[in-house]
Coordinates of C-alpha atoms in Angstrom, one line a residue:
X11 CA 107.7 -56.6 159.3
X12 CA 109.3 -53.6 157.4
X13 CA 110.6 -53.8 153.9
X14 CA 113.5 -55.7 154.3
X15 CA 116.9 -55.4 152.7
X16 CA 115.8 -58.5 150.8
X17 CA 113.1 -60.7 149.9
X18 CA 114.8 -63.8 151.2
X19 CA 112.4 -65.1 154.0
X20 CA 113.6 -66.4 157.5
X21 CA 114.1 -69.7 158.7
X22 CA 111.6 -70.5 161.3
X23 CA 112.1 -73.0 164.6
X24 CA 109.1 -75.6 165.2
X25 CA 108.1 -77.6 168.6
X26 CA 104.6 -79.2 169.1
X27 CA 105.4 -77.7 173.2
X28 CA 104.4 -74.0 174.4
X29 CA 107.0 -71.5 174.7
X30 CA 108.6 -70.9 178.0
X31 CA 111.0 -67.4 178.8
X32 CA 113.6 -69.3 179.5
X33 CA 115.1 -72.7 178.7
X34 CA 114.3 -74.7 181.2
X35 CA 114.5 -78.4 182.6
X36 CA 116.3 -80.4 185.5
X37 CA 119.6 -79.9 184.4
X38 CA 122.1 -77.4 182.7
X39 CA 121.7 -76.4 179.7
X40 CA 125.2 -77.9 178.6
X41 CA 124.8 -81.0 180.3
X42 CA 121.5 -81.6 178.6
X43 CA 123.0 -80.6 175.3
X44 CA 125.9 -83.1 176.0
X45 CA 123.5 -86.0 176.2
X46 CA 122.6 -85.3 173.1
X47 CA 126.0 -87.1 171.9
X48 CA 125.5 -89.7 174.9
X49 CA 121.7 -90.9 174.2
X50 CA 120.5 -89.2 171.4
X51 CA 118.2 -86.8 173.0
X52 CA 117.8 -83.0 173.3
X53 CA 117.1 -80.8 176.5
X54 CA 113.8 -79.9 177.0
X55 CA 114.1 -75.9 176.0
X56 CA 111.0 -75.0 174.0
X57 CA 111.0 -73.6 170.9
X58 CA 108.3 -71.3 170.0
X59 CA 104.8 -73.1 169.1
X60 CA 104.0 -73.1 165.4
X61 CA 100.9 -74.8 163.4
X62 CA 100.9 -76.4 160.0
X63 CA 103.1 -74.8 157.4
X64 CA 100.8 -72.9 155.4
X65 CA 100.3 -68.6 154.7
X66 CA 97.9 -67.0 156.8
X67 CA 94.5 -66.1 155.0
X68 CA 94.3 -62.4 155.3
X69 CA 90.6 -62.6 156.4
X70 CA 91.8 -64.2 159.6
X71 CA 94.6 -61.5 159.8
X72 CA 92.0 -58.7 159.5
X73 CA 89.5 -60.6 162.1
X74 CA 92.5 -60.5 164.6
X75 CA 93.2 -56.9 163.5
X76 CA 89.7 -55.9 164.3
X77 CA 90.0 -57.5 167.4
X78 CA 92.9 -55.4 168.0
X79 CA 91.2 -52.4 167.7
X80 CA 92.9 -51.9 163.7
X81 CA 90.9 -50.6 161.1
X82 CA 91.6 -49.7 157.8
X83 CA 95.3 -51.2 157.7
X84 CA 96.6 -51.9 154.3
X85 CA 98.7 -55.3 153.8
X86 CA 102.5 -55.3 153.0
X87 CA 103.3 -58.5 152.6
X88 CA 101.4 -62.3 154.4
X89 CA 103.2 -65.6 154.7
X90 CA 103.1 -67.9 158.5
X91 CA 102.5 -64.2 159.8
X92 CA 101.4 -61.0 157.9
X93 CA 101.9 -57.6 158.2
X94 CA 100.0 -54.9 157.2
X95 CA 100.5 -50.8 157.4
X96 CA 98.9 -48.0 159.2
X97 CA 96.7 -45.8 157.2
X98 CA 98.9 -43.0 158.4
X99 CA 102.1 -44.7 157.5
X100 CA 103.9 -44.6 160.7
X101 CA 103.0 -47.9 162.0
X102 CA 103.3 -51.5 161.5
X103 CA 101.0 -54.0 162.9
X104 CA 102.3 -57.9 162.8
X105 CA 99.8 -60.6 163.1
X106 CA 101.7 -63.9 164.1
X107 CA 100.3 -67.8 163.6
X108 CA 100.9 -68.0 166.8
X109 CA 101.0 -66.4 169.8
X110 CA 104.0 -67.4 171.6
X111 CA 105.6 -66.4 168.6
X112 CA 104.5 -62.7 169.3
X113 CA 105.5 -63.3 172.5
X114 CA 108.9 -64.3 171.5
X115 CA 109.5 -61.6 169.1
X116 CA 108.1 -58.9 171.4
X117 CA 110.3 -60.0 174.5
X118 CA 113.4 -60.7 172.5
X119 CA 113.0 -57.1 170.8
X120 CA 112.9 -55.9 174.4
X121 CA 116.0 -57.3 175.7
X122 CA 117.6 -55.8 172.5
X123 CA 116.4 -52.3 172.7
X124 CA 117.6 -52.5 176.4
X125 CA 120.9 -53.7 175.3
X126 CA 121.5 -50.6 172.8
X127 CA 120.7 -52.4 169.9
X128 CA 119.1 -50.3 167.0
X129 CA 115.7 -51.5 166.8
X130 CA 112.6 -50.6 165.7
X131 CA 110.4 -49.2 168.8
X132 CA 107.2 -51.4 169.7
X133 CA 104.0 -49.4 170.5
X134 CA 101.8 -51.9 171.6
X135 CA 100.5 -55.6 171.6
X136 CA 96.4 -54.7 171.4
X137 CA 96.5 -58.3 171.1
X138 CA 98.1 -61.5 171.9
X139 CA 98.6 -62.3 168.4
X140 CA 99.3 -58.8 167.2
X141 CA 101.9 -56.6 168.2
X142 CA 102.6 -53.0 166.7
X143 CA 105.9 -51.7 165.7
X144 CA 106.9 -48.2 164.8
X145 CA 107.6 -48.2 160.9
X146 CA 111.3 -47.8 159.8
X147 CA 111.2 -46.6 156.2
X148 CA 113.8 -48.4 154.3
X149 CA 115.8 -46.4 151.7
X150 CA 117.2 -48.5 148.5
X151 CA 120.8 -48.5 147.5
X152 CA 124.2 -49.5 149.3
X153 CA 124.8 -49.6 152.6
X154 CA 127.6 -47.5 154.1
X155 CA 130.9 -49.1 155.7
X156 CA 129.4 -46.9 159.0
X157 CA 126.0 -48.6 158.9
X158 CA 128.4 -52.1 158.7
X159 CA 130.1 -51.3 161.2
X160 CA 127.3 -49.8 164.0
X161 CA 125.7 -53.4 163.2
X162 CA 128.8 -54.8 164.3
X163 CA 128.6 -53.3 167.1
X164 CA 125.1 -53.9 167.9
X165 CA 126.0 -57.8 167.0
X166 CA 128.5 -57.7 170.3
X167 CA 125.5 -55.9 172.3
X168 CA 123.5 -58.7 171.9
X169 CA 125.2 -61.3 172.9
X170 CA 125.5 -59.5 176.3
X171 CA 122.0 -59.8 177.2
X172 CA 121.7 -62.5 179.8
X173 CA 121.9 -65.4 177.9
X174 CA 119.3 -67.6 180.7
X175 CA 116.6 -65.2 178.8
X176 CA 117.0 -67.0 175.3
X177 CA 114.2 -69.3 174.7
X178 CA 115.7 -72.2 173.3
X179 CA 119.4 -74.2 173.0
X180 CA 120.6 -73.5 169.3
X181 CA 121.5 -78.0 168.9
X182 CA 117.9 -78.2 170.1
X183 CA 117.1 -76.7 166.7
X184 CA 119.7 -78.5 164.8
X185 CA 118.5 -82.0 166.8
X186 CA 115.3 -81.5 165.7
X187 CA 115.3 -80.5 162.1
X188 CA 118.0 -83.5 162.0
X189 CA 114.6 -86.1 163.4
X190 CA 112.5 -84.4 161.0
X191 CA 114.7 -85.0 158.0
X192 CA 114.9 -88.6 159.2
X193 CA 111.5 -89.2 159.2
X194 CA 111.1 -87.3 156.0
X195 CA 113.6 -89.9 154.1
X196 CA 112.2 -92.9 155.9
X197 CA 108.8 -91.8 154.9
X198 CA 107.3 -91.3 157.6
X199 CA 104.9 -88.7 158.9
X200 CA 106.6 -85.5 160.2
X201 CA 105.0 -82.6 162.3
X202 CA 104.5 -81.1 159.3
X203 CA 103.8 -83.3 156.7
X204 CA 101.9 -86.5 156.5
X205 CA 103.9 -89.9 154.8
X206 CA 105.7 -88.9 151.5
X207 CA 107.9 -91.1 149.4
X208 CA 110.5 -89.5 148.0
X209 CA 112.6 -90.4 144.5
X210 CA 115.9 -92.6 145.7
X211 CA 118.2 -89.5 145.2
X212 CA 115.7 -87.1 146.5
X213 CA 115.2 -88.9 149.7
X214 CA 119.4 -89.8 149.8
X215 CA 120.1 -86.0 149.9
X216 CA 117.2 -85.5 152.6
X217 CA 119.4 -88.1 154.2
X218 CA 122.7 -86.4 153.7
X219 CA 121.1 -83.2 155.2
X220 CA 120.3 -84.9 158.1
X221 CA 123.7 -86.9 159.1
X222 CA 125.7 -83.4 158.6
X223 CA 123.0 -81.9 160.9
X224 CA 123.5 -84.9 163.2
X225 CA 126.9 -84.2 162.9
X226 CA 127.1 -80.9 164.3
X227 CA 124.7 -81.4 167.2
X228 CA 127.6 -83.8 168.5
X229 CA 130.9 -82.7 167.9
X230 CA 133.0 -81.1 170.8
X231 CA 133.0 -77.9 168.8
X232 CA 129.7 -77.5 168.9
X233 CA 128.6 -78.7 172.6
X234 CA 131.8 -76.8 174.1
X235 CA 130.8 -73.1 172.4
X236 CA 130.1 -70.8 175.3
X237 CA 126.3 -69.5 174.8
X238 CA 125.3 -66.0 174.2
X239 CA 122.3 -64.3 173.2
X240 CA 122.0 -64.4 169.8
X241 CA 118.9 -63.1 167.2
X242 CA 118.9 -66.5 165.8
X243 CA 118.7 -65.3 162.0
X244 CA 120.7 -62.2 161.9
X245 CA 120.1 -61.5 157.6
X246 CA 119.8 -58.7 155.0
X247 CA 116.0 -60.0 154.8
X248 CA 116.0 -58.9 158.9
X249 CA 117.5 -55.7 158.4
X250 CA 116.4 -52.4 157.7
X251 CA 118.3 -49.5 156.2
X252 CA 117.2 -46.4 156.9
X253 CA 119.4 -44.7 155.4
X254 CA 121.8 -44.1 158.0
X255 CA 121.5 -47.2 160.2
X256 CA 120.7 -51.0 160.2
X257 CA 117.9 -51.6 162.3
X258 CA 117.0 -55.4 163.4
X259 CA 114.0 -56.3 163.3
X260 CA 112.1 -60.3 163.6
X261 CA 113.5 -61.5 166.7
X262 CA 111.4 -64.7 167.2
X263 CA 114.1 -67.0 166.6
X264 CA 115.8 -65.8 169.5
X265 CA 118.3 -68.7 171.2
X266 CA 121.3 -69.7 173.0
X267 CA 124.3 -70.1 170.7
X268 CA 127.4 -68.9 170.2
X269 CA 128.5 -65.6 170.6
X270 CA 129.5 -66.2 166.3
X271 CA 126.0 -67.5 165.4
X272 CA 124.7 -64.1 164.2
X273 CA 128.0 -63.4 162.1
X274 CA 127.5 -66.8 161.3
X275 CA 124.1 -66.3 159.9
X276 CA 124.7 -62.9 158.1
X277 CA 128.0 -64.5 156.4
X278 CA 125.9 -67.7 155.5
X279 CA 123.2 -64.9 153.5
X280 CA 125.9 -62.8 151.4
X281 CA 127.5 -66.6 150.7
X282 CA 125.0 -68.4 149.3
X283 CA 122.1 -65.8 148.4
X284 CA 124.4 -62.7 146.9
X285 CA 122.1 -59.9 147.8
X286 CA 124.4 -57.9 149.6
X287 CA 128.3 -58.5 148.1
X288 CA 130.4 -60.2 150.8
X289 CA 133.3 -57.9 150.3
X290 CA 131.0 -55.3 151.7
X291 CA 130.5 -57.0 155.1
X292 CA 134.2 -55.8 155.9
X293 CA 133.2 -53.0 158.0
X294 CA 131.0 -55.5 160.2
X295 CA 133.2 -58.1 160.6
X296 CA 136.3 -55.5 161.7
X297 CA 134.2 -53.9 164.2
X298 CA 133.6 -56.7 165.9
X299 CA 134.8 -56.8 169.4
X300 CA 136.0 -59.7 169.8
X301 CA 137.0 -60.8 166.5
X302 CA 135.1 -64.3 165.7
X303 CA 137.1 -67.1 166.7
X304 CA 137.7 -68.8 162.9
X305 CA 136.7 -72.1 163.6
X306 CA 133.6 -71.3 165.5
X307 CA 132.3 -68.9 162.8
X308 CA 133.2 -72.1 159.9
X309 CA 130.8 -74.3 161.8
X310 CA 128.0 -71.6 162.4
X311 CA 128.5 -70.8 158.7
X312 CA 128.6 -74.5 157.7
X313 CA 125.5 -75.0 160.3
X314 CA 123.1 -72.1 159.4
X315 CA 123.4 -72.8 155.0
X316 CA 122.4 -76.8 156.4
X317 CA 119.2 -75.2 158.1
X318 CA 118.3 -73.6 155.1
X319 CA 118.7 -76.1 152.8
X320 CA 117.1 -78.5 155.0
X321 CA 114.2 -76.2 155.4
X322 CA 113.6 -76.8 151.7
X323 CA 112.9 -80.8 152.3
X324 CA 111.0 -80.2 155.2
X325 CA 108.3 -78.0 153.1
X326 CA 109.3 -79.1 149.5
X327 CA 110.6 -82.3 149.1
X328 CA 107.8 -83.6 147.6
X329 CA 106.7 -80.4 145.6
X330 CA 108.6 -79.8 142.0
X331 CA 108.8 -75.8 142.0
X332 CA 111.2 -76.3 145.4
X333 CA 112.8 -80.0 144.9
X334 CA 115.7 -78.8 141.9
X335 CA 116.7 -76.0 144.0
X336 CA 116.7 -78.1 146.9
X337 CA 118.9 -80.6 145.0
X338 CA 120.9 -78.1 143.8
X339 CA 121.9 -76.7 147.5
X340 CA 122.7 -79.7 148.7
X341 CA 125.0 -80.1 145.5
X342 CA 126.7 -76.7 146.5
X343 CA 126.9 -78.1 150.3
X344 CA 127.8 -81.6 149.7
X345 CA 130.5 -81.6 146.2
X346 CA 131.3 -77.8 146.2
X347 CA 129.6 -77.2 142.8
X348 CA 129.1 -73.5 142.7
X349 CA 125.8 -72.8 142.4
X350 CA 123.9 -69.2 143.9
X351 CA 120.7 -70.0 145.7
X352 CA 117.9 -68.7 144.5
X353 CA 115.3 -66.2 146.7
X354 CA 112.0 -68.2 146.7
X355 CA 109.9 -65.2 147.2
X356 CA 106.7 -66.3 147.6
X357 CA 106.8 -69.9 147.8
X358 CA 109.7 -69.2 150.8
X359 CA 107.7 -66.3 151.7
X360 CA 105.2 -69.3 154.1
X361 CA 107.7 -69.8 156.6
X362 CA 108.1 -66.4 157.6

């Protein structure tokens, strides 16, 4: 949406199903979630809707610009969505794949304006696959302990919106990219790819991916976390420095997870990508209020890197500019060989 703090892209959520304001279903949440460990299947929360994996041609992005009333915009940056710049500057106009995925961004930046959380003001949404957001110019350079520690802050304001107004279960996530892989290293069709067989190793660490996926999804840790409001994939590629503050911007992988899943995610960025140093995350961490427990932060740490690897085999198994680094995370994951990941830029840049 705005220039990031970083170039890495986001990790995006999937389900063939239309997105709903609310998880919903028969049963609680947490009971549906522990039937996950009992019969291997997932509560019927609905992620938000997205097509094929592909970037989105910029003469479709103008057409639904047009349609918007948008003339004359200049384009920033295109992946899944794109987003392109008012001629004046001030704005910034997001076209989405999808529309429930505008729907989920605009609603879950909403809940976090209301909650006192510093994000960028939305002006309008001229059209269901469009919204408008008022530009935040970022400013280069380090960020300030006090910008840390305001986001911090904001982190702890979040998780106290009403948690029944997260779209989706956080395991429903992990469930799912756990079938995917499995079908991925059985070679068989996915919902985003058709059959592709994979070299022995490649397909035995598409493997590995999943079991530690599965693995999460049914331990006690995991299904006994109290749930919170959470961004989803709080990251310096979803923040924006003006300057003085951090402002949040992306919110369409809004879910229910633990109150740690955000500190989780950020800590999980500085580890494995490097762009912001890790030592400088101090102020964040100390201002937060309540400190993380430990071992709830290790698992969504552990739990968010396994997403992004994993989101490497779901698009690049099969493609060589994506399989060595996808190798090589796993590596890091699986034997602790040291190893920085590497910002995909462009070729990550589809999933935004």
């Amino acid at each position: 949406m705005h220039a990031p703090v970083t170039g890495e892209s986001r990790e995006p959520s999937r389900h063939l199903g239309e997105p709903s304001d609310a998880t919903t279903g028969p049963e609680d949440v947490v009971d549906g979630l522990r039937r996950v460990r009992r019969q291997g299947q997932i509560h019927r929360g609905k992620l938000p809707h997205r097509g094929p994996v592909g970037r989105l041609d910029d003469r479709v992005a103008r057409a639904l610009l047009a349609e918007a009333g948008l003339v004359g915009w200049a384009r920033v940056r295109s992946g899944h969505n794109a987003v392109y710049r008012s001629p004046d500057d001030a704005q910034i106009a997001k076209v989405y794949g999808e529309a429930s995925r505008c729907s989920v961004d605009v609603t879950g930046a909403r809940r976090a304006r209301e909650a006192g959380v510093c994000v960028p003001a939305l002006v309008a949404t001229p059209h269901p696959r469009v919204a408008v957001w008022q530009r935040v110019p970022g400013v280069p350079g380090p960020i300030g302990p006090a910008a840390w520690a305001r986001l911090g802050i904001d982190a702890r304001r979040l998780a106290a919106v009403p948690v029944a107004v997260a779209p989706v279960h956080w395991l429903v996530n992990v469930t799912e990219r756990a079938s995917v892989l499995e079908q991925l290293a059985a070679g068989t069709p996915t919902a985003y790819t058709g059959p592709v067989a994979l070299p022995a190793q490649v397909g035995a660490d598409v493997a590995w991916l999943a079991h530690e996926l599965r693995s999460v999804a049914e331990c006690d840790l995991a299904l006994d976390a109290p749930l919170a409001f959470q961004h989803g994939d709080l990251s310096p590629a979803n923040l924006v420095h003006d300057g003085r503050r951090l402002h949040v911007i992306d919110f369409e992988t809004v879910r229910a997870a633990p109150a740690d899943w955000d500190v989780g995610c950020l800590v999980a960025a500085t580890r494995r990508y490097g762009t912001v140093p890790t030592r400088e995350l101090a102020p964040f961490l100390e201002s937060l209020d309540p400190a993380p427990d430990p071992e709830l932060l290790a698992l969504c740490v552990r739990t968010k890197e396994l997403l992004n690897a994993s989101w490497l085999a779901v698009i690049g198994a099969d493609r060589p500019e994506l399989v060595g680094e996808l190798r090589l995370r796993v590596r890091s994951l699986r034997d602790g060989t040291a190893y920085r990941w590497r910002e995909l830029g462009g070729l990550a840049a589809q999933v935004v």
